[in-house]
mmCIF file of C-alpha atoms in Angstrom:
data_model
loop_
_atom_site.group_PDB
_atom_site.id
_atom_site.type_symbol
_atom_site.label_atom_id
_atom_site.label_comp_id
_atom_site.label_asym_id
_atom_site.label_seq_id
_atom_site.Cartn_x
_atom_site.Cartn_y
_atom_site.Cartn_z
ATOM 1 C CA VAL A 21 146.183 143.195 100.357
ATOM 2 C CA LYS A 22 145.578 143.414 104.130
ATOM 3 C CA LYS A 23 142.254 145.239 103.649
ATOM 4 C CA SER A 24 141.066 142.616 101.216
ATOM 5 C CA LEU A 25 141.619 139.744 103.677
ATOM 6 C CA LEU A 26 139.691 141.529 106.416
ATOM 7 C CA LEU A 27 136.599 141.979 104.222
ATOM 8 C CA THR A 28 136.604 138.297 103.360
ATOM 9 C CA ALA A 29 136.506 137.304 107.023
ATOM 10 C CA VAL A 30 133.609 139.643 107.777
ATOM 11 C CA GLY A 31 131.714 138.227 104.865
ATOM 12 C CA LEU A 32 131.975 134.660 106.168
ATOM 13 C CA LEU A 33 130.602 135.652 109.564
ATOM 14 C CA LEU A 34 127.515 137.234 107.982
ATOM 15 C CA THR A 35 126.756 134.163 105.891
ATOM 16 C CA ALA A 36 126.699 131.897 108.919
ATOM 17 C CA SER A 37 124.379 134.225 110.801
ATOM 18 C CA LEU A 38 121.780 134.252 108.020
ATOM 19 C CA ALA A 39 121.617 130.430 108.075
ATOM 20 C CA HIS A 40 120.360 130.311 111.673
ATOM 21 C CA ALA A 41 116.945 128.674 112.346
ATOM 22 C CA GLN A 42 116.314 128.104 108.700
ATOM 23 C CA SER A 43 113.141 126.668 107.235
ATOM 24 C CA ALA A 44 111.926 126.015 103.727
ATOM 25 C CA SER A 45 108.832 124.565 102.173
ATOM 26 C CA GLY A 46 107.686 122.854 99.035
ATOM 27 C CA PRO A 47 104.149 122.238 97.761
ATOM 28 C CA THR A 48 102.837 119.199 95.954
ATOM 29 C CA THR A 49 99.373 118.797 94.483
ATOM 30 C CA VAL A 50 97.720 115.496 95.259
ATOM 31 C CA GLN A 51 95.487 114.471 92.385
ATOM 32 C CA VAL A 52 92.981 111.639 92.274
ATOM 33 C CA THR A 53 90.202 110.783 89.861
ATOM 34 C CA LEU A 54 87.392 108.791 91.397
ATOM 35 C CA LEU A 55 85.704 106.527 88.879
ATOM 36 C CA ALA A 56 82.448 104.611 88.891
ATOM 37 C CA GLU A 57 82.933 101.226 90.499
ATOM 38 C CA ALA A 58 80.967 98.475 92.192
ATOM 39 C CA SER A 59 81.397 95.235 94.079
ATOM 40 C CA ILE A 60 79.028 92.550 95.317
ATOM 41 C CA THR A 61 79.230 89.899 98.005
ATOM 42 C CA VAL A 62 76.785 87.012 97.999
ATOM 43 C CA THR A 63 76.409 86.274 101.677
ATOM 44 C CA THR A 64 74.478 83.053 101.187
ATOM 45 C CA GLY A 65 77.149 80.740 99.866
ATOM 46 C CA THR A 66 74.800 77.856 99.143
ATOM 47 C CA THR A 67 71.078 78.342 98.786
ATOM 48 C CA THR A 68 69.007 75.286 99.583
ATOM 49 C CA LEU A 69 65.505 75.059 98.129
ATOM 50 C CA THR A 70 63.008 73.247 100.276
ATOM 51 C CA THR A 71 59.347 72.412 100.151
ATOM 52 C CA THR A 72 56.804 72.299 102.930
ATOM 53 C CA GLY A 73 53.149 71.535 103.239
ATOM 54 C CA THR A 74 51.280 69.414 100.823
ATOM 55 C CA VAL A 75 52.963 67.259 98.225
ATOM 56 C CA PHE A 76 54.112 68.826 95.003
ATOM 57 C CA ASN A 77 54.221 72.262 96.509
ATOM 58 C CA ASN A 78 56.966 74.329 94.950
ATOM 59 C CA PHE A 79 60.514 74.387 96.307
ATOM 60 C CA THR A 80 61.544 77.818 97.619
ATOM 61 C CA GLY A 81 64.607 79.514 99.056
ATOM 62 C CA SER A 82 66.420 82.817 99.065
ATOM 63 C CA THR A 83 69.902 84.213 98.484
ATOM 64 C CA ASP A 84 71.149 87.329 100.282
ATOM 65 C CA PHE A 85 73.741 89.748 98.951
ATOM 66 C CA THR A 86 75.492 93.001 99.866
ATOM 67 C CA TYR A 87 76.738 95.532 97.361
ATOM 68 C CA LYS A 88 78.892 98.644 97.117
ATOM 69 C CA ILE A 89 78.437 101.011 94.234
ATOM 70 C CA ARG A 90 79.270 104.492 93.005
ATOM 71 C CA THR A 91 77.907 105.501 89.613
ATOM 72 C CA THR A 92 78.997 108.464 87.537
ATOM 73 C CA LYS A 93 77.431 111.628 88.854
ATOM 74 C CA SER A 94 76.202 112.674 85.439
ATOM 75 C CA GLY A 95 74.798 110.134 82.995
ATOM 76 C CA GLY A 96 75.852 107.146 85.069
ATOM 77 C CA SER A 97 74.107 103.835 85.656
ATOM 78 C CA GLY A 98 74.592 100.376 87.107
ATOM 79 C CA THR A 99 73.118 96.903 87.175
ATOM 80 C CA ILE A 100 73.202 93.616 89.029
ATOM 81 C CA THR A 101 72.542 90.611 86.833
ATOM 82 C CA LEU A 102 72.269 86.875 87.257
ATOM 83 C CA LEU A 103 73.476 84.143 84.925
ATOM 84 C CA PHE A 104 73.384 80.393 85.446
ATOM 85 C CA GLY A 105 76.136 78.071 84.350
ATOM 86 C CA GLY A 106 73.631 75.472 83.213
ATOM 87 C CA ALA A 107 70.545 73.501 84.176
ATOM 88 C CA LEU A 108 70.015 71.951 87.586
ATOM 89 C CA THR A 109 71.884 68.645 87.493
ATOM 90 C CA ASP A 110 72.251 65.713 89.870
ATOM 91 C CA ALA A 111 75.025 63.152 90.271
ATOM 92 C CA ALA A 112 73.410 60.888 87.707
ATOM 93 C CA LEU A 113 73.377 63.826 85.281
ATOM 94 C CA ASP A 114 69.611 64.021 85.343
ATOM 95 C CA THR A 115 68.544 67.602 84.791
ATOM 96 C CA ILE A 116 65.786 70.044 85.589
ATOM 97 C CA ALA A 117 65.443 72.813 83.032
ATOM 98 C CA LEU A 118 65.949 76.380 84.231
ATOM 99 C CA SER A 119 62.599 77.240 82.734
ATOM 100 C CA ASN A 120 61.170 75.732 85.924
ATOM 101 C CA LEU A 121 63.134 78.108 88.151
ATOM 102 C CA THR A 122 62.007 81.689 88.710
ATOM 103 C CA TYR A 123 62.984 84.436 91.101
ATOM 104 C CA THR A 124 61.837 87.764 92.471
ATOM 105 C CA CYS A 125 63.992 90.486 94.016
ATOM 106 C CA SER A 126 63.964 92.471 97.213
ATOM 107 C CA ASP A 127 66.478 95.301 96.745
ATOM 108 C CA VAL A 128 67.477 98.069 99.112
ATOM 109 C CA ALA A 129 67.928 101.596 97.760
ATOM 110 C CA PRO A 130 69.734 102.932 95.852
ATOM 111 C CA ALA A 131 69.132 99.622 94.058
ATOM 112 C CA SER A 132 65.860 99.309 92.212
ATOM 113 C CA GLY A 133 64.318 95.893 91.688
ATOM 114 C CA THR A 134 61.422 96.861 89.471
ATOM 115 C CA ASN A 135 62.701 94.556 86.727
ATOM 116 C CA CYS A 136 62.245 91.528 88.947
ATOM 117 C CA ALA A 137 59.307 92.527 91.098
ATOM 118 C CA SER A 138 57.391 89.937 89.134
ATOM 119 C CA PRO A 139 58.888 86.453 88.670
ATOM 120 C CA VAL A 140 61.795 86.255 86.228
ATOM 121 C CA THR A 141 62.811 82.952 84.681
ATOM 122 C CA ALA A 142 66.398 81.936 85.340
ATOM 123 C CA SER A 143 68.624 81.529 82.311
ATOM 124 C CA SER A 144 72.021 80.218 81.330
ATOM 125 C CA LEU A 145 71.846 81.996 77.999
ATOM 126 C CA THR A 146 70.962 85.551 78.936
ATOM 127 C CA ALA A 147 71.881 87.514 82.045
ATOM 128 C CA THR A 148 68.720 88.580 83.825
ATOM 129 C CA LYS A 149 68.218 91.666 85.956
ATOM 130 C CA VAL A 150 68.400 91.685 89.720
ATOM 131 C CA ALA A 151 68.810 95.438 90.244
ATOM 132 C CA ASP A 152 69.261 98.733 88.436
ATOM 133 C CA PHE A 153 71.058 101.853 89.617
ATOM 134 C CA ALA A 154 70.498 105.416 88.526
ATOM 135 C CA THR A 155 73.093 108.120 87.907
ATOM 136 C CA ASP A 156 75.061 109.346 90.940
ATOM 137 C CA ALA A 157 74.022 106.328 93.004
ATOM 138 C CA HIS A 158 75.946 105.627 96.222
ATOM 139 C CA SER A 159 75.646 102.622 98.473
ATOM 140 C CA ALA A 160 76.438 102.717 102.154
ATOM 141 C CA ASP A 161 80.199 103.021 102.707
ATOM 142 C CA SER A 162 80.231 99.684 104.489
ATOM 143 C CA GLY A 163 78.014 98.135 101.815
ATOM 144 C CA THR A 164 74.246 98.097 101.459
ATOM 145 C CA THR A 165 72.806 95.007 103.105
ATOM 146 C CA GLY A 166 69.359 93.423 103.212
ATOM 147 C CA ASN A 167 69.067 92.530 99.532
ATOM 148 C CA SER A 168 67.759 89.130 98.501
ATOM 149 C CA VAL A 169 66.634 86.996 95.603
ATOM 150 C CA SER A 170 63.742 84.635 96.325
ATOM 151 C CA TRP A 171 63.662 81.416 94.311
ATOM 152 C CA THR A 172 60.788 79.230 93.276
ATOM 153 C CA LEU A 173 61.256 75.871 91.600
ATOM 154 C CA VAL A 174 58.164 74.213 90.192
ATOM 155 C CA ASN A 175 57.856 70.759 91.703
ATOM 156 C CA ASN A 176 56.891 68.515 88.830
ATOM 157 C CA PRO A 177 56.219 64.795 89.242
ATOM 158 C CA SER A 178 58.275 64.225 86.121
ATOM 159 C CA TYR A 179 61.538 65.075 87.908
ATOM 160 C CA LYS A 180 63.653 62.102 88.880
ATOM 161 C CA THR A 181 64.508 61.938 92.547
ATOM 162 C CA GLY A 182 67.939 63.180 93.524
ATOM 163 C CA THR A 183 69.923 66.170 94.761
ATOM 164 C CA TYR A 184 70.237 68.790 92.062
ATOM 165 C CA SER A 185 72.457 71.837 91.907
ATOM 166 C CA ALA A 186 73.344 74.686 89.593
ATOM 167 C CA THR A 187 75.733 77.614 89.853
ATOM 168 C CA ALA A 188 74.432 81.135 89.505
ATOM 169 C CA THR A 189 76.774 84.082 89.092
ATOM 170 C CA PHE A 190 75.837 87.572 90.284
ATOM 171 C CA THR A 191 77.528 90.389 88.381
ATOM 172 C CA ILE A 192 77.458 94.034 89.362
ATOM 173 C CA SER A 193 78.576 96.812 87.071
ATOM 174 C CA ALA A 194 78.770 100.577 87.315
ATOM 175 C CA ALA A 195 79.331 103.264 84.752
ATOM 176 C CA MET B 29 164.612 140.253 75.848
ATOM 177 C CA ALA B 30 166.705 137.967 78.071
ATOM 178 C CA GLY B 31 168.296 140.936 79.749
ATOM 179 C CA PHE B 32 164.924 142.552 80.480
ATOM 180 C CA ALA B 33 163.642 139.451 82.273
ATOM 181 C CA LEU B 34 166.614 139.318 84.576
ATOM 182 C CA LEU B 35 166.021 142.888 85.628
ATOM 183 C CA LEU B 36 162.378 142.255 86.584
ATOM 184 C CA ALA B 37 163.017 139.188 88.762
ATOM 185 C CA PRO B 38 164.824 141.008 91.586
ATOM 186 C CA VAL B 39 162.167 143.716 91.679
ATOM 187 C CA CYS B 40 159.359 141.165 92.247
ATOM 188 C CA SER B 41 161.295 139.459 94.995
ATOM 189 C CA GLN B 42 161.672 142.682 96.909
ATOM 190 C CA ALA B 43 157.805 143.271 96.829
ATOM 191 C CA GLN B 44 157.043 140.244 99.111
ATOM 192 C CA THR B 45 156.153 141.464 102.604
ATOM 193 C CA LEU B 46 154.947 139.440 105.624
ATOM 194 C CA LEU B 47 151.665 140.961 106.862
ATOM 195 C CA GLY B 48 151.144 138.652 109.848
ATOM 196 C CA THR B 49 148.504 135.940 110.516
ATOM 197 C CA GLN B 50 144.772 136.385 109.921
ATOM 198 C CA THR B 51 142.161 134.441 111.957
ATOM 199 C CA LEU B 52 138.892 133.599 110.190
ATOM 200 C CA ASN B 53 135.967 132.885 112.521
ATOM 201 C CA LEU B 54 133.071 130.791 111.194
ATOM 202 C CA THR B 55 130.072 129.726 113.249
ATOM 203 C CA LEU B 56 127.926 127.058 111.623
ATOM 204 C CA ASN B 57 124.358 127.428 112.789
ATOM 205 C CA ALA B 58 121.418 125.168 112.172
ATOM 206 C CA ALA B 59 120.346 124.997 108.577
ATOM 207 C CA ALA B 60 117.922 122.996 106.510
ATOM 208 C CA PHE B 61 116.854 122.907 102.932
ATOM 209 C CA LEU B 62 114.133 120.966 101.204
ATOM 210 C CA TYR B 63 114.130 120.455 97.479
ATOM 211 C CA SER B 64 112.981 118.140 94.712
ATOM 212 C CA VAL B 65 109.406 118.109 95.961
ATOM 213 C CA PRO B 66 107.391 116.799 92.979
ATOM 214 C CA ALA B 67 104.823 119.271 91.729
ATOM 215 C CA THR B 68 102.195 116.551 91.424
ATOM 216 C CA THR B 69 101.439 113.333 93.261
ATOM 217 C CA THR B 70 98.851 111.145 91.555
ATOM 218 C CA LEU B 71 96.846 108.576 93.475
ATOM 219 C CA THR B 72 95.572 105.512 91.628
ATOM 220 C CA THR B 73 93.831 102.276 92.484
ATOM 221 C CA THR B 74 94.296 98.769 91.214
ATOM 222 C CA GLY B 75 92.658 95.427 91.770
ATOM 223 C CA THR B 76 89.088 94.856 92.831
ATOM 224 C CA ALA B 77 86.548 97.613 93.313
ATOM 225 C CA PHE B 78 86.512 99.275 96.706
ATOM 226 C CA ASN B 79 89.402 97.153 97.878
ATOM 227 C CA ALA B 80 90.891 97.898 101.261
ATOM 228 C CA THR B 81 94.009 99.439 99.724
ATOM 229 C CA GLY B 82 92.108 102.414 98.337
ATOM 230 C CA TYR B 83 93.854 104.940 96.104
ATOM 231 C CA THR B 84 97.603 105.105 96.654
ATOM 232 C CA GLY B 85 100.576 107.114 95.465
ATOM 233 C CA SER B 86 103.933 108.235 96.734
ATOM 234 C CA THR B 87 106.211 111.217 96.502
ATOM 235 C CA THR B 88 109.938 111.319 97.184
ATOM 236 C CA MET B 89 111.817 114.448 98.155
ATOM 237 C CA THR B 90 115.369 115.235 99.130
ATOM 238 C CA TYR B 91 116.696 117.491 101.837
ATOM 239 C CA ARG B 92 119.754 118.474 103.802
ATOM 240 C CA GLY B 93 119.788 119.427 107.433
ATOM 241 C CA ARG B 94 122.127 120.429 110.234
ATOM 242 C CA THR B 95 120.921 120.975 113.777
ATOM 243 C CA GLY B 96 122.429 122.451 116.896
ATOM 244 C CA THR B 97 123.180 120.678 120.129
ATOM 245 C CA SER B 98 120.009 121.833 121.877
ATOM 246 C CA VAL B 99 117.415 121.518 119.140
ATOM 247 C CA THR B 100 113.877 120.963 120.372
ATOM 248 C CA THR B 101 111.892 120.699 117.156
ATOM 249 C CA ALA B 102 113.452 120.119 113.796
ATOM 250 C CA GLY B 103 112.387 118.143 110.794
ATOM 251 C CA ILE B 104 109.850 117.997 108.002
ATOM 252 C CA THR B 105 106.112 118.387 108.402
ATOM 253 C CA VAL B 106 103.184 118.331 106.009
ATOM 254 C CA LYS B 107 99.907 120.200 106.003
ATOM 255 C CA ALA B 108 97.103 120.571 103.478
ATOM 256 C CA THR B 109 96.611 124.184 102.539
ATOM 257 C CA ALA B 110 92.926 123.529 101.851
ATOM 258 C CA ASP B 111 90.431 120.727 101.374
ATOM 259 C CA PHE B 112 90.073 118.692 98.216
ATOM 260 C CA THR B 113 88.486 120.577 95.377
ATOM 261 C CA PRO B 114 85.807 120.450 94.228
ATOM 262 C CA THR B 115 84.239 120.556 97.678
ATOM 263 C CA GLY B 116 80.854 119.214 98.682
ATOM 264 C CA GLN B 117 81.359 115.901 96.874
ATOM 265 C CA GLY B 118 81.769 113.730 99.945
ATOM 266 C CA LEU B 119 85.566 113.688 99.809
ATOM 267 C CA SER B 120 87.033 115.896 102.517
ATOM 268 C CA ILE B 121 90.447 115.938 104.161
ATOM 269 C CA GLY B 122 88.770 117.240 107.276
ATOM 270 C CA THR B 123 86.787 114.042 107.722
ATOM 271 C CA SER B 124 87.554 112.377 111.015
ATOM 272 C CA GLY B 125 90.015 109.528 110.621
ATOM 273 C CA GLY B 126 91.012 110.405 107.115
ATOM 274 C CA PRO B 127 90.543 109.931 104.302
ATOM 275 C CA LEU B 128 94.096 110.892 103.329
ATOM 276 C CA THR B 129 96.755 109.109 105.352
ATOM 277 C CA TYR B 130 100.447 108.472 104.816
ATOM 278 C CA THR B 131 103.465 106.523 105.933
ATOM 279 C CA CYS B 132 107.131 107.464 105.552
ATOM 280 C CA SER B 133 110.374 105.768 104.578
ATOM 281 C CA GLY B 134 113.849 106.948 103.665
ATOM 282 C CA THR B 135 117.008 108.148 105.371
ATOM 283 C CA SER B 136 117.110 106.759 108.869
ATOM 284 C CA GLY B 137 119.652 106.827 111.658
ATOM 285 C CA ASN B 138 122.246 109.266 112.966
ATOM 286 C CA GLY B 139 119.531 111.687 114.030
ATOM 287 C CA PHE B 140 117.127 111.314 111.082
ATOM 288 C CA THR B 141 113.859 109.463 111.735
ATOM 289 C CA PRO B 142 111.026 109.095 109.177
ATOM 290 C CA CYS B 143 107.519 109.176 110.609
ATOM 291 C CA SER B 144 106.288 106.021 112.265
ATOM 292 C CA GLY B 145 102.969 104.337 111.540
ATOM 293 C CA SER B 146 100.089 105.791 109.577
ATOM 294 C CA LEU B 147 99.368 109.487 110.025
ATOM 295 C CA THR B 148 96.462 111.577 108.801
ATOM 296 C CA VAL B 149 96.874 114.682 106.657
ATOM 297 C CA SER B 150 95.141 117.691 108.156
ATOM 298 C CA THR B 151 94.178 121.146 106.952
ATOM 299 C CA SER B 152 94.615 122.590 110.434
ATOM 300 C CA THR B 153 97.642 120.853 111.923
ATOM 301 C CA SER B 154 101.098 120.149 110.561
ATOM 302 C CA THR B 155 101.974 116.505 110.991
ATOM 303 C CA ASN B 156 105.346 114.821 111.183
ATOM 304 C CA VAL B 157 107.208 113.471 108.164
ATOM 305 C CA VAL B 158 110.817 113.415 109.392
ATOM 306 C CA THR B 159 112.245 114.190 112.825
ATOM 307 C CA ILE B 160 115.768 115.571 112.955
ATOM 308 C CA ALA B 161 117.433 115.195 116.332
ATOM 309 C CA ALA B 162 120.033 117.434 117.958
ATOM 310 C CA SER B 163 123.532 117.457 116.494
ATOM 311 C CA ALA B 164 122.396 115.810 113.270
ATOM 312 C CA CYS B 165 123.934 116.565 109.914
ATOM 313 C CA THR B 166 123.617 115.400 106.350
ATOM 314 C CA GLY B 167 126.194 113.309 104.548
ATOM 315 C CA GLY B 168 129.552 111.738 105.171
ATOM 316 C CA GLY B 169 128.506 108.988 107.534
ATOM 317 C CA SER B 170 128.608 108.894 111.311
ATOM 318 C CA PRO B 171 127.976 111.116 113.151
ATOM 319 C CA CYS B 172 126.139 112.505 110.097
ATOM 320 C CA SER B 173 123.771 110.577 107.869
ATOM 321 C CA SER B 174 125.230 108.352 105.196
ATOM 322 C CA ASP B 175 122.960 109.833 102.519
ATOM 323 C CA ASN B 176 123.732 113.098 100.789
ATOM 324 C CA PRO B 177 121.234 114.474 100.247
ATOM 325 C CA ASP B 178 118.855 112.724 102.611
ATOM 326 C CA THR B 179 115.635 111.395 101.154
ATOM 327 C CA VAL B 180 112.148 110.693 102.381
ATOM 328 C CA THR B 181 109.314 108.954 100.550
ATOM 329 C CA VAL B 182 105.776 109.711 101.622
ATOM 330 C CA ASN B 183 103.310 106.952 100.733
ATOM 331 C CA PHE B 184 99.761 108.296 100.569
ATOM 332 C CA THR B 185 96.549 106.295 100.892
ATOM 333 C CA LEU B 186 93.116 107.690 100.135
ATOM 334 C CA THR B 187 90.220 105.704 101.527
ATOM 335 C CA ASN B 188 87.879 104.729 98.701
ATOM 336 C CA LYS B 189 84.282 105.117 99.856
ATOM 337 C CA PRO B 190 81.145 104.617 97.751
ATOM 338 C CA SER B 191 79.756 107.886 99.110
ATOM 339 C CA TYR B 192 82.360 109.967 97.232
ATOM 340 C CA LYS B 193 81.094 111.338 93.982
ATOM 341 C CA THR B 194 82.963 110.502 90.804
ATOM 342 C CA GLY B 195 85.338 113.000 89.223
ATOM 343 C CA PRO B 196 88.812 114.509 89.501
ATOM 344 C CA TYR B 197 89.924 115.985 92.807
ATOM 345 C CA SER B 198 93.033 117.818 93.916
ATOM 346 C CA ALA B 199 94.497 119.222 97.098
ATOM 347 C CA THR B 200 97.739 121.099 97.726
ATOM 348 C CA LEU B 201 99.994 119.839 100.475
ATOM 349 C CA THR B 202 102.902 121.883 101.785
ATOM 350 C CA PHE B 203 106.000 120.216 103.158
ATOM 351 C CA THR B 204 108.038 122.401 105.514
ATOM 352 C CA ILE B 205 111.522 121.704 106.795
ATOM 353 C CA SER B 206 112.985 123.544 109.759
ATOM 354 C CA ALA B 207 116.090 123.349 111.884
ATOM 355 C CA THR B 208 117.077 125.251 115.007
#
């Protein structure tokens, strides 16, 4: 019995010694799947169309925007489109048809504005192109600036005088 | 049978012998153990595209620790064993200022302090997750922690930049606990 007790005490001392300055580690794998995504900021909140020079010259103006985009690296694509909520309308509810309003684009790469290099007629029925993006397209991390849409409104004598407005929505998508 | 039992009882009584006292010495040294580290931490994003929050996810682990009176460095650290794979896709842990950062929360007080502020995960340097002060111990309340085991939650944030290529990425992080 005496010998048995002595061995137990020695055993306890050894256990404590092995625990000195202990360290342990555990791994974890961080996983993330980056998907195609895009955002757009129209930096010109309200675009005012003005006319200069001789009478019945067209009204013109421009709208600037910044975008961020990442398209799928294989088989991806993206677009920026424009859709109006309705015709140009004044307080008296007189209207100017959108068929009188056209635009051209000035896009900064990776955006391509070939679809609106020539004047495109604004529409409230069909979204019209402002830019296209190819597969594996990447904007600047802070957003690609310097893009604009230039507007031209035909100045017809038939329009009633007044202040007209219409809302246009820019939509960017990435796949 | 009754007579046999009576005969045995005196014999057993005579076998009891006092051997004297026995002193058991036990020295408790510093010790620490980390467990329940999730095998996978998934980062996800919600809300608008390229929002400032980026991709986020958290991982909670438990640990026990006991430090000596003159401990200089004890606690939990984290380090990436390698960069995100696949490499060459724009997403790199080694990028200056990120992109993988984290904050900490969990057991606090009585010698246990989760990391403060936002820290950046590195492939070359172990960074702080929990600091364990001298004479700290897990469980039972003051002067030890009130939690048993102690816990720490690491909240990761991955900056979401347009320049990263699409696809799945992974990186292995190693959490190490030590006590002296």
